């Protein structure tokens, strides 16, 4: 195990984009999904009992009453802190929703536009393996509710009290008390009285991710999330103690987490190694964190421009900017899932509900993908209406001509039938 990060040069960084799911896991998860699709509740109960999620006869789906009971069982302090986080997430999601508007524009002879339509049935997965993650419940379920989904389902292994309470705060309708690939299959295909979902969102382990990949197309999914990543971009003004604290917060996620430091200062790199070593000894999760440090690296570069280029190459899930001109640096970043600007903007503040969503693209996919938002629960549905046949004549003739070019005589005839 390590208490520091290995050093690499910018030229040594090779980001090979790979699926976050290996073929063996995808095949095995696919068999679970197929069994749930074919056998329904019986298969789900088999897996739920095998993994200790449910006892024989326990309900697989809990309702709002059970969620409210769980919320009431928490201490006042726990209820209040989860409610405040939920409200901050709700406020940010509502601002996003308000920014997405319907449009109505002129076209030859009429009008066209799009309406913004919520997806009807939202599935929201939240892990509960090493730790229960009520934050993931809030991030997914609150966001889907703000988007306007008619039905919001939270799925999480077992009936974890804190996860149930978070689902109550998020105003979820149902709580599917199972996890893993069988939970994804249950949401994708439905069973007995449980209706299938239209979209499945949220992070999970490799079995969850494999199942999401397998059912993609049957339902919508947000992304295929791999191991969590944090890249800190720092200059000589940065505080090595803060860098080390933030890298270790990332490293304790799990042994596959990837903590990275890119800095213009070799002194900062050395001081960060010292701080990592000291902080790691006092960290209860040091066994996990030290193994995760082996996945990461420190890269010392010559300039801020080189640091930005390196960050864009990595395209990390989380990017913290600890520089004297952090806002300007942030404006030049192109590839990152979430950007945390300035030394006070710790990534963990985003994890636990500053407002923006913490479900973010990993494995370099920030080059083309974005984090979870209300957009994942909305559809832009286009429409057109022709009112004036005479004014539409040029459009009709162009349509017929393109159909002629493509050799589709029926299309051309359909257009020409509308000529004056």
mmCIF file of C-alpha atoms in Angstrom:
data_model
loop_
_atom_site.group_PDB
_atom_site.id
_atom_site.type_symbol
_atom_site.label_atom_id
_atom_site.label_comp_id
_atom_site.label_asym_id
_atom_site.label_seq_id
_atom_site.Cartn_x
_atom_site.Cartn_y
_atom_site.Cartn_z
ATOM 1 C CA UNK A 1 0.000 0.000 0.000
ATOM 2 C CA UNK A 2 1.073 3.595 -0.599
ATOM 3 C CA UNK A 3 1.007 6.833 1.377
ATOM 4 C CA UNK A 4 1.996 8.995 -1.607
ATOM 5 C CA UNK A 5 1.250 9.295 -5.305
ATOM 6 C CA UNK A 6 3.595 8.011 -7.983
ATOM 7 C CA UNK A 7 5.128 10.665 -10.234
ATOM 8 C CA UNK A 8 4.453 10.688 -13.966
ATOM 9 C CA UNK A 9 5.359 13.143 -16.707
ATOM 10 C CA UNK A 10 2.710 14.726 -18.949
ATOM 11 C CA UNK A 11 4.017 12.642 -21.850
ATOM 12 C CA UNK A 12 3.388 9.446 -19.884
ATOM 13 C CA UNK A 13 -0.330 10.119 -19.426
ATOM 14 C CA UNK A 14 -2.255 7.861 -21.756
ATOM 15 C CA UNK A 15 -5.975 7.809 -21.183
ATOM 16 C CA UNK A 16 -7.367 4.695 -22.808
ATOM 17 C CA UNK A 17 -11.135 4.949 -22.790
ATOM 18 C CA UNK A 18 -12.544 1.615 -21.794
ATOM 19 C CA UNK A 19 -15.993 0.450 -20.844
ATOM 20 C CA UNK A 20 -16.428 0.541 -17.060
ATOM 21 C CA UNK A 21 -17.787 -2.984 -17.392
ATOM 22 C CA UNK A 22 -15.682 -6.016 -18.265
ATOM 23 C CA UNK A 23 -17.106 -8.679 -20.550
ATOM 24 C CA UNK A 24 -17.287 -11.342 -17.830
ATOM 25 C CA UNK A 25 -19.367 -9.137 -15.529
ATOM 26 C CA UNK A 26 -21.576 -7.987 -18.411
ATOM 27 C CA UNK A 27 -22.301 -11.591 -19.382
ATOM 28 C CA UNK A 28 -23.028 -12.654 -15.798
ATOM 29 C CA UNK A 29 -25.212 -9.613 -15.125
ATOM 30 C CA UNK A 30 -27.057 -10.253 -18.379
ATOM 31 C CA UNK A 31 -28.021 -13.718 -17.153
ATOM 32 C CA UNK A 32 -29.453 -12.218 -13.965
ATOM 33 C CA UNK A 33 -31.387 -9.629 -15.960
ATOM 34 C CA UNK A 34 -32.763 -12.280 -18.304
ATOM 35 C CA UNK A 35 -33.846 -14.441 -15.378
ATOM 36 C CA UNK A 36 -35.703 -11.523 -13.771
ATOM 37 C CA UNK A 37 -37.308 -10.629 -17.100
ATOM 38 C CA UNK A 38 -38.485 -14.222 -17.605
ATOM 39 C CA UNK A 39 -39.394 -15.218 -14.020
ATOM 40 C CA UNK A 40 -40.352 -11.879 -12.461
ATOM 41 C CA UNK A 41 -40.890 -11.713 -8.725
ATOM 42 C CA UNK A 42 -39.725 -15.267 -8.051
ATOM 43 C CA UNK A 43 -36.299 -14.514 -9.497
ATOM 44 C CA UNK A 44 -36.037 -11.185 -7.664
ATOM 45 C CA UNK A 45 -36.847 -12.900 -4.349
ATOM 46 C CA UNK A 46 -34.259 -15.578 -5.034
ATOM 47 C CA UNK A 47 -31.510 -12.997 -5.497
ATOM 48 C CA UNK A 48 -32.758 -10.730 -2.681
ATOM 49 C CA UNK A 49 -32.676 -13.622 -0.195
ATOM 50 C CA UNK A 50 -29.325 -14.890 -1.490
ATOM 51 C CA UNK A 51 -27.709 -11.494 -0.886
ATOM 52 C CA UNK A 52 -29.415 -10.910 2.467
ATOM 53 C CA UNK A 53 -31.531 -7.985 1.261
ATOM 54 C CA UNK A 54 -34.925 -9.476 2.092
ATOM 55 C CA UNK A 55 -36.184 -12.358 4.210
ATOM 56 C CA UNK A 56 -38.815 -14.782 2.870
ATOM 57 C CA UNK A 57 -42.186 -13.033 2.920
ATOM 58 C CA UNK A 58 -40.729 -9.526 3.274
ATOM 59 C CA UNK A 59 -42.252 -7.005 0.863
ATOM 60 C CA UNK A 60 -40.005 -6.139 -2.067
ATOM 61 C CA UNK A 61 -41.620 -2.741 -2.564
ATOM 62 C CA UNK A 62 -42.309 -0.272 0.231
ATOM 63 C CA UNK A 63 -44.597 2.742 0.018
ATOM 64 C CA UNK A 64 -44.709 6.287 1.312
ATOM 65 C CA UNK A 65 -45.912 5.185 4.759
ATOM 66 C CA UNK A 66 -42.788 3.111 5.361
ATOM 67 C CA UNK A 67 -40.597 5.934 4.091
ATOM 68 C CA UNK A 68 -42.275 8.421 6.426
ATOM 69 C CA UNK A 69 -41.875 6.009 9.350
ATOM 70 C CA UNK A 70 -38.154 5.775 8.620
ATOM 71 C CA UNK A 71 -37.899 9.563 8.461
ATOM 72 C CA UNK A 72 -39.691 9.903 11.791
ATOM 73 C CA UNK A 73 -37.290 7.405 13.382
ATOM 74 C CA UNK A 74 -34.257 9.597 12.686
ATOM 75 C CA UNK A 75 -32.987 12.119 15.184
ATOM 76 C CA UNK A 76 -34.037 15.720 14.679
ATOM 77 C CA UNK A 77 -30.482 16.583 13.670
ATOM 78 C CA UNK A 78 -30.400 13.824 11.028
ATOM 79 C CA UNK A 79 -33.787 14.793 9.618
ATOM 80 C CA UNK A 80 -32.860 18.452 9.456
ATOM 81 C CA UNK A 81 -29.509 17.969 7.739
ATOM 82 C CA UNK A 82 -30.995 15.651 5.092
ATOM 83 C CA UNK A 83 -33.893 18.049 4.540
ATOM 84 C CA UNK A 84 -31.528 21.001 4.078
ATOM 85 C CA UNK A 85 -29.451 19.043 1.566
ATOM 86 C CA UNK A 86 -32.608 18.019 -0.290
ATOM 87 C CA UNK A 87 -33.779 21.611 -0.474
ATOM 88 C CA UNK A 88 -30.464 22.837 -1.904
ATOM 89 C CA UNK A 89 -30.553 20.082 -4.542
ATOM 90 C CA UNK A 90 -34.194 20.957 -5.291
ATOM 91 C CA UNK A 91 -33.414 24.663 -5.703
ATOM 92 C CA UNK A 92 -30.579 23.979 -8.142
ATOM 93 C CA UNK A 93 -32.617 21.438 -10.130
ATOM 94 C CA UNK A 94 -35.518 23.883 -10.353
ATOM 95 C CA UNK A 95 -33.200 26.550 -11.768
ATOM 96 C CA UNK A 96 -32.079 24.042 -14.393
ATOM 97 C CA UNK A 97 -35.673 23.154 -15.208
ATOM 98 C CA UNK A 98 -36.614 26.822 -15.553
ATOM 99 C CA UNK A 99 -33.777 27.299 -18.051
ATOM 100 C CA UNK A 100 -35.200 24.665 -20.428
ATOM 101 C CA UNK A 101 -37.973 26.301 -22.406
ATOM 102 C CA UNK A 102 -40.437 25.362 -25.086
ATOM 103 C CA UNK A 103 -39.828 27.059 -28.446
ATOM 104 C CA UNK A 104 -42.132 28.205 -31.265
ATOM 105 C CA UNK A 105 -40.579 29.448 -34.532
ATOM 106 C CA UNK A 106 -41.822 30.303 -38.022
ATOM 107 C CA UNK A 107 -41.378 27.855 -40.909
ATOM 108 C CA UNK A 108 -42.640 28.296 -44.492
ATOM 109 C CA UNK A 109 -46.425 28.331 -44.281
ATOM 110 C CA UNK A 110 -46.655 27.627 -40.564
ATOM 111 C CA UNK A 111 -44.955 27.124 -37.212
ATOM 112 C CA UNK A 112 -42.664 24.565 -35.590
ATOM 113 C CA UNK A 113 -41.152 24.112 -32.173
ATOM 114 C CA UNK A 114 -40.614 21.789 -29.268
ATOM 115 C CA UNK A 115 -42.320 21.150 -25.968
ATOM 116 C CA UNK A 116 -40.545 19.956 -22.834
ATOM 117 C CA UNK A 117 -42.122 16.724 -21.634
ATOM 118 C CA UNK A 118 -41.178 14.869 -18.417
ATOM 119 C CA UNK A 119 -40.564 11.147 -18.540
ATOM 120 C CA UNK A 120 -43.403 9.372 -16.741
ATOM 121 C CA UNK A 121 -41.680 6.693 -14.630
ATOM 122 C CA UNK A 122 -38.262 7.443 -13.127
ATOM 123 C CA UNK A 123 -36.055 4.764 -11.569
ATOM 124 C CA UNK A 124 -33.411 6.071 -9.151
ATOM 125 C CA UNK A 125 -30.712 3.688 -7.914
ATOM 126 C CA UNK A 126 -28.725 4.359 -4.737
ATOM 127 C CA UNK A 127 -25.923 2.064 -3.506
ATOM 128 C CA UNK A 128 -25.844 0.793 0.066
ATOM 129 C CA UNK A 129 -22.834 -1.500 0.110
ATOM 130 C CA UNK A 130 -20.006 -0.407 2.380
ATOM 131 C CA UNK A 131 -21.982 2.685 3.363
ATOM 132 C CA UNK A 132 -25.625 3.711 2.909
ATOM 133 C CA UNK A 133 -25.742 6.713 0.570
ATOM 134 C CA UNK A 134 -28.764 8.910 1.307
ATOM 135 C CA UNK A 135 -27.032 11.631 -0.721
ATOM 136 C CA UNK A 136 -27.432 9.531 -3.884
ATOM 137 C CA UNK A 137 -31.130 9.045 -3.096
ATOM 138 C CA UNK A 138 -31.575 12.811 -2.858
ATOM 139 C CA UNK A 139 -29.510 13.570 -5.971
ATOM 140 C CA UNK A 140 -31.554 11.271 -8.206
ATOM 141 C CA UNK A 141 -35.046 11.281 -6.719
ATOM 142 C CA UNK A 142 -35.286 15.007 -5.942
ATOM 143 C CA UNK A 143 -34.065 15.828 -9.447
ATOM 144 C CA UNK A 144 -36.596 13.519 -11.116
ATOM 145 C CA UNK A 145 -39.411 14.968 -9.027
ATOM 146 C CA UNK A 146 -38.442 18.540 -10.000
ATOM 147 C CA UNK A 147 -38.372 17.444 -13.647
ATOM 148 C CA UNK A 148 -42.046 16.524 -13.301
ATOM 149 C CA UNK A 149 -41.958 12.723 -13.448
ATOM 150 C CA UNK A 150 -45.329 11.237 -12.475
ATOM 151 C CA UNK A 151 -43.809 8.294 -10.588
ATOM 152 C CA UNK A 152 -40.469 8.210 -8.810
ATOM 153 C CA UNK A 153 -39.033 4.875 -7.668
ATOM 154 C CA UNK A 154 -35.959 4.568 -5.448
ATOM 155 C CA UNK A 155 -34.124 1.237 -5.536
ATOM 156 C CA UNK A 156 -31.521 0.421 -2.895
ATOM 157 C CA UNK A 157 -30.331 -2.850 -1.301
ATOM 158 C CA UNK A 158 -32.338 -3.793 1.770
ATOM 159 C CA UNK A 159 -34.656 -1.393 3.530
ATOM 160 C CA UNK A 160 -31.919 0.825 4.914
ATOM 161 C CA UNK A 161 -33.527 3.289 7.312
ATOM 162 C CA UNK A 162 -31.528 6.324 6.202
ATOM 163 C CA UNK A 163 -32.093 5.580 2.509
ATOM 164 C CA UNK A 164 -35.834 5.212 3.180
ATOM 165 C CA UNK A 165 -35.840 8.517 5.051
ATOM 166 C CA UNK A 166 -34.051 10.266 2.194
ATOM 167 C CA UNK A 167 -36.629 8.821 -0.210
ATOM 168 C CA UNK A 168 -39.365 10.353 1.957
ATOM 169 C CA UNK A 169 -37.666 13.762 1.799
ATOM 170 C CA UNK A 170 -37.408 13.378 -1.982
ATOM 171 C CA UNK A 171 -41.143 12.584 -2.143
ATOM 172 C CA UNK A 172 -40.556 9.246 -3.864
ATOM 173 C CA UNK A 173 -43.599 7.082 -4.538
ATOM 174 C CA UNK A 174 -42.085 3.615 -4.134
ATOM 175 C CA UNK A 175 -38.972 2.070 -2.606
ATOM 176 C CA UNK A 176 -37.685 -1.120 -4.224
ATOM 177 C CA UNK A 177 -35.719 -2.742 -1.397
ATOM 178 C CA UNK A 178 -33.250 -4.714 -3.521
ATOM 179 C CA UNK A 179 -30.010 -3.829 -5.272
ATOM 180 C CA UNK A 180 -27.560 -5.092 -7.856
ATOM 181 C CA UNK A 181 -28.359 -6.339 -11.327
ATOM 182 C CA UNK A 182 -31.714 -7.771 -10.208
ATOM 183 C CA UNK A 183 -32.875 -4.329 -9.077
ATOM 184 C CA UNK A 184 -31.981 -2.821 -12.441
ATOM 185 C CA UNK A 185 -33.824 -5.658 -14.190
ATOM 186 C CA UNK A 186 -36.864 -5.177 -11.962
ATOM 187 C CA UNK A 187 -37.029 -1.485 -12.870
ATOM 188 C CA UNK A 188 -36.462 -2.218 -16.572
ATOM 189 C CA UNK A 189 -39.083 -4.945 -16.940
ATOM 190 C CA UNK A 190 -41.384 -4.639 -13.917
ATOM 191 C CA UNK A 191 -42.922 -7.549 -12.012
ATOM 192 C CA UNK A 192 -46.320 -8.483 -10.542
ATOM 193 C CA UNK A 193 -47.802 -5.173 -9.314
ATOM 194 C CA UNK A 194 -44.588 -3.185 -9.863
ATOM 195 C CA UNK A 195 -44.676 -1.204 -13.095
ATOM 196 C CA UNK A 196 -41.539 -0.878 -15.204
ATOM 197 C CA UNK A 197 -39.623 2.408 -15.298
ATOM 198 C CA UNK A 198 -38.866 4.456 -18.395
ATOM 199 C CA UNK A 199 -35.426 5.663 -17.313
ATOM 200 C CA UNK A 200 -32.916 4.332 -14.768
ATOM 201 C CA UNK A 201 -30.389 6.668 -13.169
ATOM 202 C CA UNK A 202 -27.856 6.657 -10.364
ATOM 203 C CA UNK A 203 -24.456 5.198 -9.512
ATOM 204 C CA UNK A 204 -23.679 1.633 -8.478
ATOM 205 C CA UNK A 205 -21.074 -1.116 -8.464
ATOM 206 C CA UNK A 206 -19.923 -2.976 -11.562
ATOM 207 C CA UNK A 207 -22.965 -5.296 -11.434
ATOM 208 C CA UNK A 208 -25.350 -2.363 -11.434
ATOM 209 C CA UNK A 209 -23.422 -0.676 -14.237
ATOM 210 C CA UNK A 210 -23.324 -3.889 -16.288
ATOM 211 C CA UNK A 211 -27.067 -4.364 -15.885
ATOM 212 C CA UNK A 212 -27.715 -0.745 -16.899
ATOM 213 C CA UNK A 213 -25.659 -1.309 -20.037
ATOM 214 C CA UNK A 214 -27.557 -4.537 -20.743
ATOM 215 C CA UNK A 215 -31.029 -2.942 -20.464
ATOM 216 C CA UNK A 216 -30.104 0.309 -22.222
ATOM 217 C CA UNK A 217 -32.480 0.651 -25.136
ATOM 218 C CA UNK A 218 -35.266 -1.134 -23.288
ATOM 219 C CA UNK A 219 -35.165 1.839 -20.921
ATOM 220 C CA UNK A 220 -33.156 5.041 -20.926
ATOM 221 C CA UNK A 221 -30.099 5.313 -18.687
ATOM 222 C CA UNK A 222 -28.108 8.311 -17.518
ATOM 223 C CA UNK A 223 -24.543 7.000 -17.945
ATOM 224 C CA UNK A 224 -22.223 4.067 -17.299
ATOM 225 C CA UNK A 225 -20.287 5.196 -14.241
ATOM 226 C CA UNK A 226 -16.948 3.620 -13.382
ATOM 227 C CA UNK A 227 -14.576 4.213 -10.459
ATOM 228 C CA UNK A 228 -14.732 7.706 -8.973
ATOM 229 C CA UNK A 229 -12.002 10.244 -9.841
ATOM 230 C CA UNK A 230 -10.663 13.526 -8.497
ATOM 231 C CA UNK A 231 -8.030 15.646 -10.225
ATOM 232 C CA UNK A 232 -6.676 18.632 -8.302
ATOM 233 C CA UNK A 233 -5.035 21.317 -10.438
ATOM 234 C CA UNK A 234 -2.754 23.382 -8.196
ATOM 235 C CA UNK A 235 -0.122 26.080 -8.425
ATOM 236 C CA UNK A 236 2.391 27.300 -5.823
ATOM 237 C CA UNK A 237 -0.345 29.190 -3.938
ATOM 238 C CA UNK A 238 -2.199 25.987 -3.001
ATOM 239 C CA UNK A 239 -2.282 24.511 0.504
ATOM 240 C CA UNK A 240 -0.761 20.976 0.541
ATOM 241 C CA UNK A 241 -2.828 20.059 3.601
ATOM 242 C CA UNK A 242 -6.076 20.844 1.772
ATOM 243 C CA UNK A 243 -4.874 18.954 -1.308
ATOM 244 C CA UNK A 244 -4.045 15.897 0.792
ATOM 245 C CA UNK A 245 -7.340 16.055 2.692
ATOM 246 C CA UNK A 246 -9.324 16.202 -0.549
ATOM 247 C CA UNK A 247 -7.338 13.442 -2.261
ATOM 248 C CA UNK A 248 -7.866 11.137 0.725
ATOM 249 C CA UNK A 249 -11.586 11.937 0.798
ATOM 250 C CA UNK A 250 -11.661 10.687 -2.782
ATOM 251 C CA UNK A 251 -9.427 7.695 -2.070
ATOM 252 C CA UNK A 252 -11.647 6.346 0.707
ATOM 253 C CA UNK A 253 -14.560 5.841 -1.736
ATOM 254 C CA UNK A 254 -13.230 2.411 -2.640
ATOM 255 C CA UNK A 255 -10.035 0.670 -3.700
ATOM 256 C CA UNK A 256 -10.702 1.531 -7.365
ATOM 257 C CA UNK A 257 -10.939 5.305 -6.791
ATOM 258 C CA UNK A 258 -8.468 7.497 -8.691
ATOM 259 C CA UNK A 259 -6.872 10.519 -6.924
ATOM 260 C CA UNK A 260 -4.695 12.774 -9.122
ATOM 261 C CA UNK A 261 -2.618 15.901 -8.540
ATOM 262 C CA UNK A 262 -1.464 18.080 -11.440
ATOM 263 C CA UNK A 263 0.699 20.975 -10.279
ATOM 264 C CA UNK A 264 3.120 23.592 -11.570
ATOM 265 C CA UNK A 265 5.141 23.324 -8.351
ATOM 266 C CA UNK A 266 7.455 20.450 -7.381
ATOM 267 C CA UNK A 267 7.493 21.881 -3.845
ATOM 268 C CA UNK A 268 3.716 21.536 -3.626
ATOM 269 C CA UNK A 269 4.003 17.955 -4.927
ATOM 270 C CA UNK A 270 6.570 17.052 -2.242
ATOM 271 C CA UNK A 271 4.637 18.771 0.535
ATOM 272 C CA UNK A 272 1.448 16.998 -0.551
ATOM 273 C CA UNK A 273 3.196 13.621 -0.285
ATOM 274 C CA UNK A 274 4.250 14.477 3.274
ATOM 275 C CA UNK A 275 0.733 15.582 4.175
ATOM 276 C CA UNK A 276 -0.771 12.446 2.619
ATOM 277 C CA UNK A 277 1.513 10.226 4.690
ATOM 278 C CA UNK A 278 0.619 11.955 7.968
ATOM 279 C CA UNK A 279 -3.120 12.196 7.295
ATOM 280 C CA UNK A 280 -3.374 8.618 6.074
ATOM 281 C CA UNK A 281 -2.142 7.250 9.415
ATOM 282 C CA UNK A 282 -5.049 8.918 11.230
ATOM 283 C CA UNK A 283 -7.710 7.977 8.679
ATOM 284 C CA UNK A 284 -10.070 5.162 9.787
ATOM 285 C CA UNK A 285 -10.476 4.145 6.126
ATOM 286 C CA UNK A 286 -6.694 4.131 5.513
ATOM 287 C CA UNK A 287 -6.627 0.539 4.229
ATOM 288 C CA UNK A 288 -9.005 1.390 1.402
ATOM 289 C CA UNK A 289 -7.484 4.832 0.801
ATOM 290 C CA UNK A 290 -3.903 3.588 0.592
ATOM 291 C CA UNK A 291 -4.870 1.050 -2.058
ATOM 292 C CA UNK A 292 -6.708 3.747 -4.030
ATOM 293 C CA UNK A 293 -3.601 5.960 -3.928
ATOM 294 C CA UNK A 294 -1.883 3.288 -6.042
ATOM 295 C CA UNK A 295 -4.332 4.085 -8.875
ATOM 296 C CA UNK A 296 -3.515 7.786 -8.925
ATOM 297 C CA UNK A 297 -0.500 9.909 -9.738
ATOM 298 C CA UNK A 298 1.129 13.303 -9.410
ATOM 299 C CA UNK A 299 2.132 15.161 -12.557
ATOM 300 C CA UNK A 300 4.422 18.216 -12.258
ATOM 301 C CA UNK A 301 4.088 20.484 -15.310
ATOM 302 C CA UNK A 302 5.847 23.654 -16.425
ATOM 303 C CA UNK A 303 2.901 26.024 -16.743
ATOM 304 C CA UNK A 304 -0.778 26.534 -15.996
ATOM 305 C CA UNK A 305 -1.436 26.027 -19.716
ATOM 306 C CA UNK A 306 0.203 22.603 -19.502
ATOM 307 C CA UNK A 307 -1.824 21.811 -16.387
ATOM 308 C CA UNK A 308 -5.060 22.703 -18.177
ATOM 309 C CA UNK A 309 -4.069 20.569 -21.175
ATOM 310 C CA UNK A 310 -3.298 17.644 -18.858
ATOM 311 C CA UNK A 311 -6.632 18.004 -17.075
ATOM 312 C CA UNK A 312 -8.455 18.087 -20.401
ATOM 313 C CA UNK A 313 -6.641 14.908 -21.447
ATOM 314 C CA UNK A 314 -7.719 13.095 -18.283
ATOM 315 C CA UNK A 315 -11.283 14.558 -18.443
ATOM 316 C CA UNK A 316 -11.874 13.732 -14.767
ATOM 317 C CA UNK A 317 -15.160 13.193 -13.009
ATOM 318 C CA UNK A 318 -14.277 15.879 -10.445
ATOM 319 C CA UNK A 319 -11.826 18.744 -11.042
ATOM 320 C CA UNK A 320 -10.721 20.975 -8.167
ATOM 321 C CA UNK A 321 -8.845 24.131 -9.107
ATOM 322 C CA UNK A 322 -6.525 25.479 -6.394
ATOM 323 C CA UNK A 323 -4.712 28.332 -8.130
ATOM 324 C CA UNK A 324 -4.315 32.060 -7.586
ATOM 325 C CA UNK A 325 -6.544 32.712 -10.629
ATOM 326 C CA UNK A 326 -8.910 29.771 -10.231
ATOM 327 C CA UNK A 327 -11.887 31.398 -11.986
ATOM 328 C CA UNK A 328 -9.819 32.182 -15.081
ATOM 329 C CA UNK A 329 -8.403 28.653 -15.128
ATOM 330 C CA UNK A 330 -11.920 27.221 -14.837
ATOM 331 C CA UNK A 331 -12.972 29.245 -17.871
ATOM 332 C CA UNK A 332 -10.310 27.489 -19.952
ATOM 333 C CA UNK A 333 -11.196 23.927 -18.898
ATOM 334 C CA UNK A 334 -13.042 21.937 -21.541
ATOM 335 C CA UNK A 335 -13.345 18.382 -20.193
ATOM 336 C CA UNK A 336 -14.582 17.699 -16.657
ATOM 337 C CA UNK A 337 -17.723 16.281 -15.091
ATOM 338 C CA UNK A 338 -17.897 18.841 -12.293
ATOM 339 C CA UNK A 339 -15.590 21.797 -11.626
ATOM 340 C CA UNK A 340 -14.847 23.053 -8.099
ATOM 341 C CA UNK A 341 -13.339 26.532 -8.252
ATOM 342 C CA UNK A 342 -11.010 27.765 -5.505
ATOM 343 C CA UNK A 343 -9.564 26.120 -2.406
ATOM 344 C CA UNK A 344 -12.772 26.532 -0.382
ATOM 345 C CA UNK A 345 -14.837 24.643 -2.965
ATOM 346 C CA UNK A 346 -14.150 21.127 -1.715
ATOM 347 C CA UNK A 347 -15.512 18.344 -3.881
ATOM 348 C CA UNK A 348 -17.138 16.793 -0.789
ATOM 349 C CA UNK A 349 -19.387 19.872 -0.529
ATOM 350 C CA UNK A 350 -20.758 18.904 -3.925
ATOM 351 C CA UNK A 351 -21.060 15.268 -2.858
ATOM 352 C CA UNK A 352 -23.375 16.169 -0.019
ATOM 353 C CA UNK A 353 -25.700 18.704 -1.484
ATOM 354 C CA UNK A 354 -24.369 22.174 -2.216
ATOM 355 C CA UNK A 355 -26.810 22.050 -5.131
ATOM 356 C CA UNK A 356 -25.254 20.651 -8.334
ATOM 357 C CA UNK A 357 -25.652 16.920 -8.868
ATOM 358 C CA UNK A 358 -22.934 14.527 -7.739
ATOM 359 C CA UNK A 359 -23.735 11.834 -10.327
ATOM 360 C CA UNK A 360 -21.027 12.633 -12.886
ATOM 361 C CA UNK A 361 -19.293 11.050 -15.899
ATOM 362 C CA UNK A 362 -16.160 8.999 -15.220
ATOM 363 C CA UNK A 363 -13.405 7.263 -17.195
ATOM 364 C CA UNK A 364 -12.779 10.155 -19.574
ATOM 365 C CA UNK A 365 -16.415 10.243 -20.719
ATOM 366 C CA UNK A 366 -16.653 13.878 -19.606
ATOM 367 C CA UNK A 367 -15.275 14.543 -23.102
ATOM 368 C CA UNK A 368 -18.790 13.882 -24.423
ATOM 369 C CA UNK A 369 -21.115 13.355 -21.467
ATOM 370 C CA UNK A 370 -22.537 15.505 -18.681
ATOM 371 C CA UNK A 371 -23.609 14.879 -15.116
ATOM 372 C CA UNK A 372 -27.104 13.910 -14.043
ATOM 373 C CA UNK A 373 -29.624 16.740 -14.220
ATOM 374 C CA UNK A 374 -33.295 17.363 -14.905
ATOM 375 C CA UNK A 375 -32.408 16.879 -18.587
ATOM 376 C CA UNK A 376 -32.100 13.119 -17.977
ATOM 377 C CA UNK A 377 -35.778 13.087 -16.993
ATOM 378 C CA UNK A 378 -37.071 15.280 -19.824
ATOM 379 C CA UNK A 379 -37.728 14.906 -23.555
ATOM 380 C CA UNK A 380 -37.774 17.721 -26.084
ATOM 381 C CA UNK A 381 -40.695 16.761 -28.309
ATOM 382 C CA UNK A 382 -40.763 18.585 -31.627
ATOM 383 C CA UNK A 383 -43.914 19.570 -33.534
ATOM 384 C CA UNK A 384 -44.854 21.372 -36.755
ATOM 385 C CA UNK A 385 -48.031 22.828 -38.211
ATOM 386 C CA UNK A 386 -48.667 24.033 -41.777
ATOM 387 C CA UNK A 387 -51.460 26.619 -41.964
ATOM 388 C CA UNK A 388 -50.891 28.318 -45.335
ATOM 389 C CA UNK A 389 -50.617 25.961 -48.286
ATOM 390 C CA UNK A 390 -49.530 28.680 -50.688
ATOM 391 C CA UNK A 391 -46.695 29.949 -48.478
ATOM 392 C CA UNK A 392 -45.563 26.352 -47.935
ATOM 393 C CA UNK A 393 -45.234 25.666 -51.677
ATOM 394 C CA UNK A 394 -41.435 26.129 -51.789
ATOM 395 C CA UNK A 395 -41.008 23.772 -48.828
ATOM 396 C CA UNK A 396 -43.292 21.212 -50.455
ATOM 397 C CA UNK A 397 -41.412 21.357 -53.781
ATOM 398 C CA UNK A 398 -38.031 21.048 -52.019
ATOM 399 C CA UNK A 399 -39.316 18.060 -50.087
ATOM 400 C CA UNK A 400 -40.499 16.344 -53.280
ATOM 401 C CA UNK A 401 -37.179 17.069 -55.003
ATOM 402 C CA UNK A 402 -35.147 15.546 -52.150
ATOM 403 C CA UNK A 403 -37.430 12.508 -52.216
ATOM 404 C CA UNK A 404 -36.734 12.191 -55.977
ATOM 405 C CA UNK A 405 -32.976 12.316 -55.274
ATOM 406 C CA UNK A 406 -33.345 9.547 -52.703
ATOM 407 C CA UNK A 407 -35.528 7.481 -55.037
ATOM 408 C CA UNK A 408 -38.502 7.432 -52.679
ATOM 409 C CA UNK A 409 -41.415 7.969 -55.043
ATOM 410 C CA UNK A 410 -44.062 7.581 -52.330
ATOM 411 C CA UNK A 411 -42.474 10.380 -50.311
ATOM 412 C CA UNK A 412 -42.435 12.639 -53.360
ATOM 413 C CA UNK A 413 -46.076 11.848 -54.132
ATOM 414 C CA UNK A 414 -47.085 12.560 -50.542
ATOM 415 C CA UNK A 415 -45.502 16.021 -50.744
ATOM 416 C CA UNK A 416 -46.826 16.883 -54.233
ATOM 417 C CA UNK A 417 -50.369 15.892 -53.246
ATOM 418 C CA UNK A 418 -50.318 19.098 -51.164
ATOM 419 C CA UNK A 419 -49.371 21.468 -53.988
ATOM 420 C CA UNK A 420 -52.003 24.101 -54.841
#
